[in-house]
Coordinates of C-alpha atoms in Angstrom, one line a residue:
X1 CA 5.7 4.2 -40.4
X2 CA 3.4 5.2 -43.6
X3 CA 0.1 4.2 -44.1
X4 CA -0.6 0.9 -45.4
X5 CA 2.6 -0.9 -44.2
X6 CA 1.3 -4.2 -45.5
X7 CA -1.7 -5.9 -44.1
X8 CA -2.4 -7.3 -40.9
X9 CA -1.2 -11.0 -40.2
X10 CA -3.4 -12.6 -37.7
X11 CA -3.8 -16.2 -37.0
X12 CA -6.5 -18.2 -37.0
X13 CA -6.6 -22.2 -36.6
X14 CA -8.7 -24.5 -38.3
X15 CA -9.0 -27.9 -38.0
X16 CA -5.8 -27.9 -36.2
X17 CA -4.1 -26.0 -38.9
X18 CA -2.6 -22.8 -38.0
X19 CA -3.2 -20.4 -41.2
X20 CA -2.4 -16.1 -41.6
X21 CA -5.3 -13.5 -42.5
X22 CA -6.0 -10.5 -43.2
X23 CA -7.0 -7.9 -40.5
X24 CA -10.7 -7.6 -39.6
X25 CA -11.5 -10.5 -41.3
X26 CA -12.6 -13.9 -40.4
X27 CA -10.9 -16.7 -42.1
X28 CA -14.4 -18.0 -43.6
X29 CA -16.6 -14.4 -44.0
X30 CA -13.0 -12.8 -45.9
X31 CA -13.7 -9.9 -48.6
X32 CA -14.8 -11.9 -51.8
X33 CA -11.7 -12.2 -54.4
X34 CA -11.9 -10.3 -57.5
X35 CA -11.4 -11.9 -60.2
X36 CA -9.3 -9.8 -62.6
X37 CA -5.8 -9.6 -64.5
X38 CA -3.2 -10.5 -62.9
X39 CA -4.7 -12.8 -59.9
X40 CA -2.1 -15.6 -58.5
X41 CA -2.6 -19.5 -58.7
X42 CA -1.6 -22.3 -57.0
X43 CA 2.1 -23.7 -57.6
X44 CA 3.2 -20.1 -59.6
X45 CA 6.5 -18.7 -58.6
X46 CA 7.2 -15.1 -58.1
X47 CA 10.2 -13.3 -58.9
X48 CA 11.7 -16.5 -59.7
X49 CA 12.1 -17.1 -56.3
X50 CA 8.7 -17.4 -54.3
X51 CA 6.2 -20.3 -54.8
X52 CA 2.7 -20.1 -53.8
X53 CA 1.4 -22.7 -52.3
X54 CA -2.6 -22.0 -50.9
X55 CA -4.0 -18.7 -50.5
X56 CA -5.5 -18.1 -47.0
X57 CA -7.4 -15.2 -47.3
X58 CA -7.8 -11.5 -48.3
X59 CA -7.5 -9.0 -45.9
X60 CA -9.4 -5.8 -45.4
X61 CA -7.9 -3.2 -47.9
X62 CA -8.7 -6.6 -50.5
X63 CA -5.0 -8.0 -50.6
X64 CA -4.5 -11.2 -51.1
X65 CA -2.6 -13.1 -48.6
X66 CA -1.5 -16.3 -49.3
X67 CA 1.1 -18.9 -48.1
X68 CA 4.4 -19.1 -49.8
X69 CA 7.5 -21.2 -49.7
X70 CA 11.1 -19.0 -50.6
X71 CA 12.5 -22.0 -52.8
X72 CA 16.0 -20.7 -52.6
X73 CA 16.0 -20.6 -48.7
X74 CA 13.5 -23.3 -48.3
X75 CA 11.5 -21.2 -45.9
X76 CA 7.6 -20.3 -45.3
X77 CA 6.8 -17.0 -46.2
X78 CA 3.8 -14.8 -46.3
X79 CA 3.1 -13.1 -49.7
X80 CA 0.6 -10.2 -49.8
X81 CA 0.0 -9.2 -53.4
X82 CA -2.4 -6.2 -54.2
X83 CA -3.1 -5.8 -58.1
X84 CA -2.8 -4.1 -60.8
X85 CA 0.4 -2.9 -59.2
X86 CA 1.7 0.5 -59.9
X87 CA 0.6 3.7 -58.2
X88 CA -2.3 1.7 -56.8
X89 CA 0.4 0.1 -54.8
X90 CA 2.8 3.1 -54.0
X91 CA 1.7 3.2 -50.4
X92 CA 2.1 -0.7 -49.3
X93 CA 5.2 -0.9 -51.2
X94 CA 6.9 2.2 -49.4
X95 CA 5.5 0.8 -45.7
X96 CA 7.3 -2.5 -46.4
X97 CA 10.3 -0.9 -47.3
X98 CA 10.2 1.4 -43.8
X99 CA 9.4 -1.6 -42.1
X100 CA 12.3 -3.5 -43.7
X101 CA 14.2 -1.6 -42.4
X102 CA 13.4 -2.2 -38.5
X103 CA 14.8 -5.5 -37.8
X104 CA 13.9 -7.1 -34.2
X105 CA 13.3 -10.4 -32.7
X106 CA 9.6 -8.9 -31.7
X107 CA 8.8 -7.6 -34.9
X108 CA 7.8 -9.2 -38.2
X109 CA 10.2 -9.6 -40.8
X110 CA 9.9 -8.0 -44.0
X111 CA 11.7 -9.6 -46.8
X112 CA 10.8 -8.2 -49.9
X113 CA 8.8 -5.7 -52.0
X114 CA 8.2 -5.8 -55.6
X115 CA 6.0 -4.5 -58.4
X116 CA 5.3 -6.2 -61.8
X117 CA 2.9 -3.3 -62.8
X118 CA 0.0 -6.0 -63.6
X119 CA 0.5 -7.0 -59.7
X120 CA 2.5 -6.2 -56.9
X121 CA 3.1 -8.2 -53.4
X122 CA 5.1 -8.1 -50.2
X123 CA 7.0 -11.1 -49.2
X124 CA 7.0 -11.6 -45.2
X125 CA 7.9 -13.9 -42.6
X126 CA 5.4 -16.8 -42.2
X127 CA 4.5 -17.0 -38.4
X128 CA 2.9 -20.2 -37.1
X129 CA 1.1 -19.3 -34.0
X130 CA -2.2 -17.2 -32.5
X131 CA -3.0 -13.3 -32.2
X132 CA -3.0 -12.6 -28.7
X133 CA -7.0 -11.9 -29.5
X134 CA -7.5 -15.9 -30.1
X135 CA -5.2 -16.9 -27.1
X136 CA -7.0 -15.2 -24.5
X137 CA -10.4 -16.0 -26.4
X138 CA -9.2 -19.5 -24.2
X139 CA -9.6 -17.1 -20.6
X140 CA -7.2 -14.3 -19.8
X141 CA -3.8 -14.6 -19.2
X142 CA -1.8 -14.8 -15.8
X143 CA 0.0 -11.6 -14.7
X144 CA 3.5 -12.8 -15.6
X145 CA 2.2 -14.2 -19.2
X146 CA 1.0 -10.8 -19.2
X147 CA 3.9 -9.1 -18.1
X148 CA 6.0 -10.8 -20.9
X149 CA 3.8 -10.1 -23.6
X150 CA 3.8 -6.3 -22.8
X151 CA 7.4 -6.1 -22.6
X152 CA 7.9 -8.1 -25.9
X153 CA 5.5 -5.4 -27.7
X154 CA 7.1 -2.5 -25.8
X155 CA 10.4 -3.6 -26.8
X156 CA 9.2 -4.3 -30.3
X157 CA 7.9 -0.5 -30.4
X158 CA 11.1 1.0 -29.1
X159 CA 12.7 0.0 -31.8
X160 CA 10.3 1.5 -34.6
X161 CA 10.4 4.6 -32.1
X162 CA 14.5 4.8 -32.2
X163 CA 14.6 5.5 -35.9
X164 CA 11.3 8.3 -35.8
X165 CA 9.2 5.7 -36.9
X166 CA 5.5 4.9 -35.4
X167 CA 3.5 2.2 -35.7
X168 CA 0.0 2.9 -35.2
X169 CA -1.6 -0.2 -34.9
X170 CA -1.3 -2.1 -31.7
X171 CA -4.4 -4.2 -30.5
X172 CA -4.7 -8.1 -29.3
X173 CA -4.9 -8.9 -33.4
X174 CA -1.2 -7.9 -34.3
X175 CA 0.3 -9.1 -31.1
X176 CA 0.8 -12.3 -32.2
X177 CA 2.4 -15.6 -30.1
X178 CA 4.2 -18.2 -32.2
X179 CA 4.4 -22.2 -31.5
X180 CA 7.6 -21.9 -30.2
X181 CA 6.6 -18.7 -27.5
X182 CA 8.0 -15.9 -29.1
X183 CA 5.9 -12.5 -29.0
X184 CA 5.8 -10.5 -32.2
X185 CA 4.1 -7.2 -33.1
X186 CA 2.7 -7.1 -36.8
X187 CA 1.4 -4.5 -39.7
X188 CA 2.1 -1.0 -39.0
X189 CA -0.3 1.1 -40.5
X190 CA -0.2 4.3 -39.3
X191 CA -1.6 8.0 -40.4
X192 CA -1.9 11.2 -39.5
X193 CA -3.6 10.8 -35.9
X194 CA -1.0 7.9 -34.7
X195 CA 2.3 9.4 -32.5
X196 CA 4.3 7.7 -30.4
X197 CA 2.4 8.4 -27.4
X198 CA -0.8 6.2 -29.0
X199 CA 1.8 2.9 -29.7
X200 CA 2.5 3.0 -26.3
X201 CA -1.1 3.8 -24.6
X202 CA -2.1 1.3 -26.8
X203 CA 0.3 -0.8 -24.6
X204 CA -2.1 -0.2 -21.9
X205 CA -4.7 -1.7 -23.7
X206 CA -2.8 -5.0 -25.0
X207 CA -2.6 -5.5 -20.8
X208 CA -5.6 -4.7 -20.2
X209 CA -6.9 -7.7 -22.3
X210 CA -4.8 -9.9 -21.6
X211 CA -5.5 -10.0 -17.6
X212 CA -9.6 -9.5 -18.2
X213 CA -10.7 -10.1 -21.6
X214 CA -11.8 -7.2 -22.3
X215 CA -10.7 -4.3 -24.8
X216 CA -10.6 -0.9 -22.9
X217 CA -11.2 1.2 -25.9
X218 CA -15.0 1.0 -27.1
X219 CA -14.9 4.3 -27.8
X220 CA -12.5 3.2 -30.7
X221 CA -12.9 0.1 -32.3
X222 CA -10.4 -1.6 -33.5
X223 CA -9.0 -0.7 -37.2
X224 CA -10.5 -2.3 -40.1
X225 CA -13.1 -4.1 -38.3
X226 CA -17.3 -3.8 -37.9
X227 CA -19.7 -4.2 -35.0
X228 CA -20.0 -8.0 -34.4
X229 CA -17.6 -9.1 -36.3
X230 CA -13.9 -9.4 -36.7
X231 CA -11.7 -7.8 -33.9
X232 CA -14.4 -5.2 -32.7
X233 CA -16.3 -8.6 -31.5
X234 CA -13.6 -8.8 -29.0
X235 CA -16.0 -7.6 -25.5
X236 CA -16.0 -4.1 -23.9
X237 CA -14.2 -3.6 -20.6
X238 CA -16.5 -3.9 -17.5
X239 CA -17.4 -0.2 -16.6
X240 CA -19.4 1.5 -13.5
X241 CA -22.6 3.6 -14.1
X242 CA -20.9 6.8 -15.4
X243 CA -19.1 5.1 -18.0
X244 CA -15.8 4.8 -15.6
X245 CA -13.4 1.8 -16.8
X246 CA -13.1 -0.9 -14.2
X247 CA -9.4 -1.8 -13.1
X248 CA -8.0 -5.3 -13.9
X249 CA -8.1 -6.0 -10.2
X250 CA -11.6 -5.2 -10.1
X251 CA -12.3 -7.7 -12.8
X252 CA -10.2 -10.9 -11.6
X253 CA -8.6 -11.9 -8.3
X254 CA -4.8 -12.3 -8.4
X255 CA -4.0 -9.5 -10.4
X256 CA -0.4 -7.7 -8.2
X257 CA -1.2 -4.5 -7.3
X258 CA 2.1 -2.7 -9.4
X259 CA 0.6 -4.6 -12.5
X260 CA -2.4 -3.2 -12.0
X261 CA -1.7 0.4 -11.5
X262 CA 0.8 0.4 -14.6
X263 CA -2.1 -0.7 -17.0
X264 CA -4.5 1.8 -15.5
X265 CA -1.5 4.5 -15.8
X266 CA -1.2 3.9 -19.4
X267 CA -4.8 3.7 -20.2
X268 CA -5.4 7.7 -18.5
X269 CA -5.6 10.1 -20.9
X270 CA -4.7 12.7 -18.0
X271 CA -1.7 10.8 -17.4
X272 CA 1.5 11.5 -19.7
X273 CA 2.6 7.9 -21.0
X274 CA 6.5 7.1 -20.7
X275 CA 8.6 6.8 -23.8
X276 CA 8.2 3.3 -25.4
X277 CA 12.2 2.2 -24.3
X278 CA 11.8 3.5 -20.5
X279 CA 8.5 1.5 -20.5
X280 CA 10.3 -1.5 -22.1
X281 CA 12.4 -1.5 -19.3
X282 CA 10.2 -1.1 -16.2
X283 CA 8.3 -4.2 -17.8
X284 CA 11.7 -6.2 -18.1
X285 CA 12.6 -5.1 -14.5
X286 CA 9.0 -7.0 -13.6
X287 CA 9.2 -9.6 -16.2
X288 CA 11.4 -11.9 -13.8
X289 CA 11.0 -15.4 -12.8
X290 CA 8.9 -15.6 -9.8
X291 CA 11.0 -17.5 -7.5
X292 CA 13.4 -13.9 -8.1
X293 CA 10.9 -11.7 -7.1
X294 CA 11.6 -11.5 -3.5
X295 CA 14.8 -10.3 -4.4
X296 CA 13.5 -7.2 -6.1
X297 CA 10.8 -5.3 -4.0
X298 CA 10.8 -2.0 -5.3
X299 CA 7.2 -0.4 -6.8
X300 CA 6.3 -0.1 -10.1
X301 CA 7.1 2.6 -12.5
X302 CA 4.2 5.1 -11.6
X303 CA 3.0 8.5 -14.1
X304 CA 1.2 11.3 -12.7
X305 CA -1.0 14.2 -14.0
X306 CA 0.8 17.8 -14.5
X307 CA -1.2 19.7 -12.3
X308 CA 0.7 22.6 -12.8
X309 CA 1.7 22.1 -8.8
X310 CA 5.5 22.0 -8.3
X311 CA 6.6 18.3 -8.5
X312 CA 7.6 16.1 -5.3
X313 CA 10.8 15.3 -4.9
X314 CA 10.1 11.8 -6.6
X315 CA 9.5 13.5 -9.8
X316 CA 11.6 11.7 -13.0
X317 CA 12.3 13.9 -15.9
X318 CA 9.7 14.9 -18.4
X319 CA 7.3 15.1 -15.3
X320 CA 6.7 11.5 -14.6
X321 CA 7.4 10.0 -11.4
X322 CA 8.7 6.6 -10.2
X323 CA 6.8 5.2 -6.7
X324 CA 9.8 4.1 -5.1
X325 CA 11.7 3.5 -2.4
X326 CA 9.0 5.0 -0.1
X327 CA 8.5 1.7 1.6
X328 CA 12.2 2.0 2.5
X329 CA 12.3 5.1 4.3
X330 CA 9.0 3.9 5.8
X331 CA 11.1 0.6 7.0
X332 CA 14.3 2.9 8.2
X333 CA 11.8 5.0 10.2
X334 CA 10.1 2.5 11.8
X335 CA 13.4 0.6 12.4
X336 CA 14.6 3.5 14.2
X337 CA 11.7 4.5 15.9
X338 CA 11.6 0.7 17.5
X339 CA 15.7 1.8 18.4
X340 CA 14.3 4.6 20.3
X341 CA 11.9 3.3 22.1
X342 CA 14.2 0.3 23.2
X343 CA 16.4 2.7 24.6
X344 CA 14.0 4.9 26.1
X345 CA 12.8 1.6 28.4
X346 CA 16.3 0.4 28.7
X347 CA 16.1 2.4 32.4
X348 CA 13.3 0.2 33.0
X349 CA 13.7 -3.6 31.7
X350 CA 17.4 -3.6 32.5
X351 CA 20.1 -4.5 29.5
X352 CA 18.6 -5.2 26.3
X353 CA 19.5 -8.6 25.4
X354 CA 17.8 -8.7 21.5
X355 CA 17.8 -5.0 20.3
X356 CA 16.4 -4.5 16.8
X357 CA 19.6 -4.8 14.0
X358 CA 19.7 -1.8 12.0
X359 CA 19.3 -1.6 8.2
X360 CA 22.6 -3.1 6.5
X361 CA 24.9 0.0 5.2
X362 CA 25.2 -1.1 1.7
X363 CA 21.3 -2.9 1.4
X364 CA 18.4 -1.1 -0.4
X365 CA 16.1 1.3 1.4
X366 CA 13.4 -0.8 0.6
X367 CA 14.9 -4.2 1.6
X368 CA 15.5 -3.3 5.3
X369 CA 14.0 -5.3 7.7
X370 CA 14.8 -6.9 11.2
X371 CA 17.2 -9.7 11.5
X372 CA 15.7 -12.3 9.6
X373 CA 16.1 -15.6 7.8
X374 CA 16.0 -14.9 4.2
X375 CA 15.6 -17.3 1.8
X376 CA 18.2 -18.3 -0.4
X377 CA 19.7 -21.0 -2.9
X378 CA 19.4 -24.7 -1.0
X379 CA 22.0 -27.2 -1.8
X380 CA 20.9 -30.7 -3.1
X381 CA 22.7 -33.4 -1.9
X382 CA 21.7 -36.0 -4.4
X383 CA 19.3 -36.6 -7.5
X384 CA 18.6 -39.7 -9.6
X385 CA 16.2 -41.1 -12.2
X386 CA 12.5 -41.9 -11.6
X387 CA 11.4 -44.3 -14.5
X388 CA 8.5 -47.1 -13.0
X389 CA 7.9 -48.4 -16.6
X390 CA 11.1 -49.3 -17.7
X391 CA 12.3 -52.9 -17.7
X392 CA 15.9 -52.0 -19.4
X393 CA 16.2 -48.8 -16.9
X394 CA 18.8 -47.3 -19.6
X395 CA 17.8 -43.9 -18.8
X396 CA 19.4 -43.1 -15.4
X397 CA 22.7 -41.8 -16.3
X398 CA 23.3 -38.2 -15.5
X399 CA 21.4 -37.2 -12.7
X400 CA 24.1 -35.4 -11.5
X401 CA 24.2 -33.1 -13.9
X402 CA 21.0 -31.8 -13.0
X403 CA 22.5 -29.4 -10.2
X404 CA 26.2 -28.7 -11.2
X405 CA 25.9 -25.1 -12.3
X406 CA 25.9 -25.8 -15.6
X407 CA 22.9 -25.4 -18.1
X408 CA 24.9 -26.6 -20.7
X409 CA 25.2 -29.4 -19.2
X410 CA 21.9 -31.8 -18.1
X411 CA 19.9 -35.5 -18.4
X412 CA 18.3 -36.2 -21.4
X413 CA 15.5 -38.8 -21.9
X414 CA 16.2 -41.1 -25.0
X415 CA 14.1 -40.4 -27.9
X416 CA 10.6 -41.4 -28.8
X417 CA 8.5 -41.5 -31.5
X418 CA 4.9 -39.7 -29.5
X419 CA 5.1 -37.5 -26.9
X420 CA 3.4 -39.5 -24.4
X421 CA 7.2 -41.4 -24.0
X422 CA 5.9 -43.4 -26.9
X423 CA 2.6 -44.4 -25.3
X424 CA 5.3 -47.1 -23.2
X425 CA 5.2 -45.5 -19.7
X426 CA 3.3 -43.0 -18.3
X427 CA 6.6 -40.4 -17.2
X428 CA 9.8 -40.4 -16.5
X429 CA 11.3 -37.5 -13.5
X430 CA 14.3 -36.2 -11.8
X431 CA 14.3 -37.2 -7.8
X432 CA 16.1 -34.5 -5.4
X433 CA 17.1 -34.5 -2.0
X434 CA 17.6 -31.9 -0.1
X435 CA 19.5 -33.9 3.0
X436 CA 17.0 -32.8 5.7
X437 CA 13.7 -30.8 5.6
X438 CA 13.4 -27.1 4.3
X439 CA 11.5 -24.6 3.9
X440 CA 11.2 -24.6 0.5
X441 CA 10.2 -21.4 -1.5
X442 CA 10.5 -22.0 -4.8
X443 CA 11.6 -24.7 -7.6
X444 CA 12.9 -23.5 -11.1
X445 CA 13.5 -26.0 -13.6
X446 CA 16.0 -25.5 -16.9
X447 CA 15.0 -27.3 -19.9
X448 CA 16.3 -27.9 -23.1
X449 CA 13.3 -27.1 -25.5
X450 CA 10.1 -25.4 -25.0
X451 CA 6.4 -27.2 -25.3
X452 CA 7.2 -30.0 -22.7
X453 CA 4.5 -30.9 -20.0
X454 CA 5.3 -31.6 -15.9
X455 CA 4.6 -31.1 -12.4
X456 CA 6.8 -30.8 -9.3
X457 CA 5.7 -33.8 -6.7
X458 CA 6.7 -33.7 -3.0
X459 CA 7.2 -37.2 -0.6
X460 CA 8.4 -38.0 2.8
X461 CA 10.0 -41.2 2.1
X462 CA 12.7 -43.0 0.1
X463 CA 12.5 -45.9 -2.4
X464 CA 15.1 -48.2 -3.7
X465 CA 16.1 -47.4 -7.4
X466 CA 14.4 -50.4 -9.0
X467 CA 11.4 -50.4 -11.3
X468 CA 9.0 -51.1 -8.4
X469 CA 10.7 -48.6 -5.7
X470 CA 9.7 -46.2 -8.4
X471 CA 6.5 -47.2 -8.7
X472 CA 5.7 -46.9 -5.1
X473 CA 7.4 -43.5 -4.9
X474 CA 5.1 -42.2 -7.9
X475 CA 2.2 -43.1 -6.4
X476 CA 3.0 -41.7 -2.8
X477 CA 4.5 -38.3 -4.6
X478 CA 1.6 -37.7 -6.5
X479 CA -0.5 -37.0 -3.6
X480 CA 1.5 -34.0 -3.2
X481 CA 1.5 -31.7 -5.9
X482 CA 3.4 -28.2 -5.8
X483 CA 1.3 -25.5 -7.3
X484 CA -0.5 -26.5 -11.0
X485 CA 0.9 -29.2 -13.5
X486 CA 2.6 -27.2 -16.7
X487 CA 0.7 -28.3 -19.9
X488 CA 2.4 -27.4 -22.7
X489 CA 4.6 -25.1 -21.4
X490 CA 5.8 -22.3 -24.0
X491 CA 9.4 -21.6 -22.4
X492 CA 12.5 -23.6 -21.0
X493 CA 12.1 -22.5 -17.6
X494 CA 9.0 -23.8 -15.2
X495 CA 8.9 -22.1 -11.9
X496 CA 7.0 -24.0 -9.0
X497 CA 6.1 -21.6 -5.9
X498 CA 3.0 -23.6 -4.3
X499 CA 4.9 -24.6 -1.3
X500 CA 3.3 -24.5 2.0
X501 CA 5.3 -22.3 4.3
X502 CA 4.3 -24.1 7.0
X503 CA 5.6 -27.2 6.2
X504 CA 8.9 -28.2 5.5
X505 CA 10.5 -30.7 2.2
X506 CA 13.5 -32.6 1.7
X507 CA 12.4 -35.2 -1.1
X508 CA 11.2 -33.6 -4.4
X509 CA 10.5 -35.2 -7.8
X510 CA 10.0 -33.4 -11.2
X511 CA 7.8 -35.6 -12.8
X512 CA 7.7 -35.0 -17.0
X513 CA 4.6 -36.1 -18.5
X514 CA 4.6 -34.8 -22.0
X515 CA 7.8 -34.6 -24.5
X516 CA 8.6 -31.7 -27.1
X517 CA 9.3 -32.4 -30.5
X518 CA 13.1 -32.6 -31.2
X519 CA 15.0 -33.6 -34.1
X520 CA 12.3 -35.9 -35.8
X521 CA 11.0 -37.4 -32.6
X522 CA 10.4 -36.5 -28.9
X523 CA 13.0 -35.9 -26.3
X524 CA 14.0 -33.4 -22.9
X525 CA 16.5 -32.5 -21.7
X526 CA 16.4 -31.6 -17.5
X527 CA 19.8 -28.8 -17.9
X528 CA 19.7 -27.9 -14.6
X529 CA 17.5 -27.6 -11.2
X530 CA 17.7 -25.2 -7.9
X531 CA 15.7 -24.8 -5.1
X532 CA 15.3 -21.5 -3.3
X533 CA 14.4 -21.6 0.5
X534 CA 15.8 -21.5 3.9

């Protein structure tokens, strides 16, 4: 994109308000307001369309951003005005209008450009949310949060890519996370050093922080900002004694091994980088819910160095190659070496009552294993309502809904006027049985709306459905809890995969403890629940 495609909009909350500013700015040390012709107040309305209601800040190139409301829509907007207008403004007005022009769910909207000569301002969408740079600022991110983020910014950039287009500013301030979970990639300002190659190294970086903390690239701080303050305050990665960046694994425990090499991959100079769309789509393949995983065991997409030695014969085109399906031959190998050594002892041990099953002739390389149990969907034989500290119990319609097939289809609480049910009970949850005990892998939960809090219990016993049955089942559940509660959780699926495999389940209860806001008060909806296990 050009140079100066509107300034950067990063987030920044204050006193519980969540308020836009400029780029390498902090919301109270901004870049003083001039005072000259033309400067905006408080209740004027642009263009005859766009009312200004509080300014929040100016950014680094001193633009003034300020919070707007498009009276004809009736929607927040951002307005970024720059003045005196005219050529002094040729360069933001002409990145708005390439920016305009790429329309994505992961990308900022740009709604209008327009110059009055004495002033001119963008008009952009208003984003309530954090930069990814404040959200991690709360400890770094899990590897599937992670994940998700760096496919929303790859897919975002494969879309400026598509029409020639580059962006030229990716770091943890433009990735920004709204209320409602969505992942959007702001201000491109690009120039003469930025290709498409650097948007999508500079992928490499976005994971990098988000799974340590820590911005890879001291070496080059981050646009518009100064040492200690602003974005370059964000800390260097951990390095070793030559200077030698330290992987993510090296930095925190958990971090899967594929995610791990992909973020190192990207940040190698050595290493050619993948096209932003082909990356997009290696992240989607790994941004899965993790109760699928199992079902998808093949590697990560790899990128070597050209060493001017003739490629393997996993080489991909343009020189990069993909690190897969070597653990399947690996598997059909030693499957058949086991078949050969059977039948070289047959002689000896007589008839072979259990030989090893060969590889299925239509299952993945990589998948084949010896006859085994595999897990797979469990059928729930009954569900119901779980509400101890209702009198009126009005609520328990619909359980079976819960595991029909049908997310359209689900149990809804009534509505409330807090999240905490009101402050009248203490939670409400959907009881499963399973009919006899499993071996349970893996719980995913459909909701209706996003932000609602809960925690998947596990009992051995039954309880009649009255108020006190319920009660007593609470209290016995709650001493087993499957993997960590969900607090605030951003999406409508919650995934629950801290089962013990030695142990086996048939009573489950997903216990809500916190409501989302929904039309003017607080309600959930439970749409639809399976179990994976065997």
């Amino acid at each position: 994109m050009p140079s100066s495609a509107g300034p950067s909009i990063d987030t920044i909350t204050e006193g519980g308000r969540v308020t836009q500013v400029g780029e390498g700015q902090e919301a109270e040390e901004s870049v003083p307001q001039v005072t000259t012709f033309g400067a905006p107040t408080a209740g004027e309305i642009l263009a005859e369309r766009y009312e200004l209601v509080e300014h929040i800040n100016n950014d680094s190139a001193g633009r003034l951003v300020w919070r707007g409301v498009d009276v004809i829509l009736r929607r927040p907007v951002a307005v970024v005005l720059r003045y005196p207008g005219g050529d002094s403004a040729t360069e933001m007005l002409q990145g708005a209008v390439a920016a305009s022009r790429v329309i994505h769910p992961n990308l900022v909207g740009v709604y209008d450009a327009i110059d009055e000569a004495e002033r001119a301002y963008v008009v952009r969408e208003w984003v309530d949310g954090r930069s990814l740079r404040e959200l991690v600022a709360d400890g770094p991110l899990d590897p599937a949060r992670a994940t998700t983020i760096g496919n929303a910014v790859a897919s975002a950039l494969a879309a400026v890519h598509a029409t020639g287009m580059v962006h030229g500013n990716v770091h943890p301030g433009t990735v920004m996370i709204s209320d409602d979970g969505r992942v959007v990639l702001a201000d491109a300002r690009t120039d003469g050093a930025d290709s498409q190659q650097s948007d999508v190294r500079a992928i490499g970086g976005v994971l990098y922080f988000a799974l340590t903390g820590h911005w890879p690239h001291a070496e080059a701080p981050l646009r518009g900002a100064t040492a200690g303050h602003g974005r370059a305050a964000i800390p260097d990665a951990v390095r070793d004694a030559g200077g030698a960046l330290a992987a993510p694994r090296q930095v925190r425990a958990g971090v899967p091994a594929y995610l791990d090499d992909l973020t190192m991959d990207l940040l190698d100079a050595e290493i050619e980088p993948p096209s932003s769309d082909v990356l997009a789509a290696e992240l989607a393949r790994l941004d899965v819910p993790a109760d699928e995983q199992f079902l998808d065991n093949g590697g990560p997409l790899r990128f070597t160095p050209d060493t001017g030695e003739e490629p393997s014969p996993l080489a991909a085109a343009g020189g990069r190659k993909v690190a897969i399906g070597i653990a399947g031959l690996l598997a059909v190998a030693l499957v058949g070496l086991l078949i050969g050594i059977t039948a070289l002892r047959g002689g000896d041990d007589g008839p072979q009552t259990n030989p090893v099953a060969a590889p299925s002739s239509n299952a993945p390389g990589g998948d084949a294993t010896p006859a085994a149990v595999t897990a797979g969907p469990l059928k729930i034989s009954a569900a119901r309502i779980i509400d101890p500290d209702s009198k009126s119990r009005d609520e328990l319609e619909g359980a079976d809904k819960v595991f029909d097939n049908d997310e359209d289809k689900g149990w809804e609480t009534d509505t409330y006027n807090r999240s905490n049910f009101g402050n009248l009970k203490k939670g409400m949850g959907v009881w499963i049985d399973l009919g006899d005990q499993r071996t349970v892998k893996s719980v995913q939960v459909v909701l209706s709306a996003r932000g609602a809090s809960a925690q998947l219990l596990a009992g051995t016993n039954d309880q009649p459905s009255t108020s006190a049955g319920d009660d007593a089942l609470v209290t016995e559940y709650k001493k087993t809890a499957i993997g960590q509660p969900f607090e605030e959780h951003e999406g409508t699926k919650m995934t629950f995969n801290g089962f013990n495999a030695d142990q086996k389940y048939r009573y489950l209860l997903f216990w809500i403890t916190e409501l989302p806001s929904s039309d003017g008060g607080y309600k959930l909806g439970v749409q639809e629940i399976t179990v994976q296990g065997s």
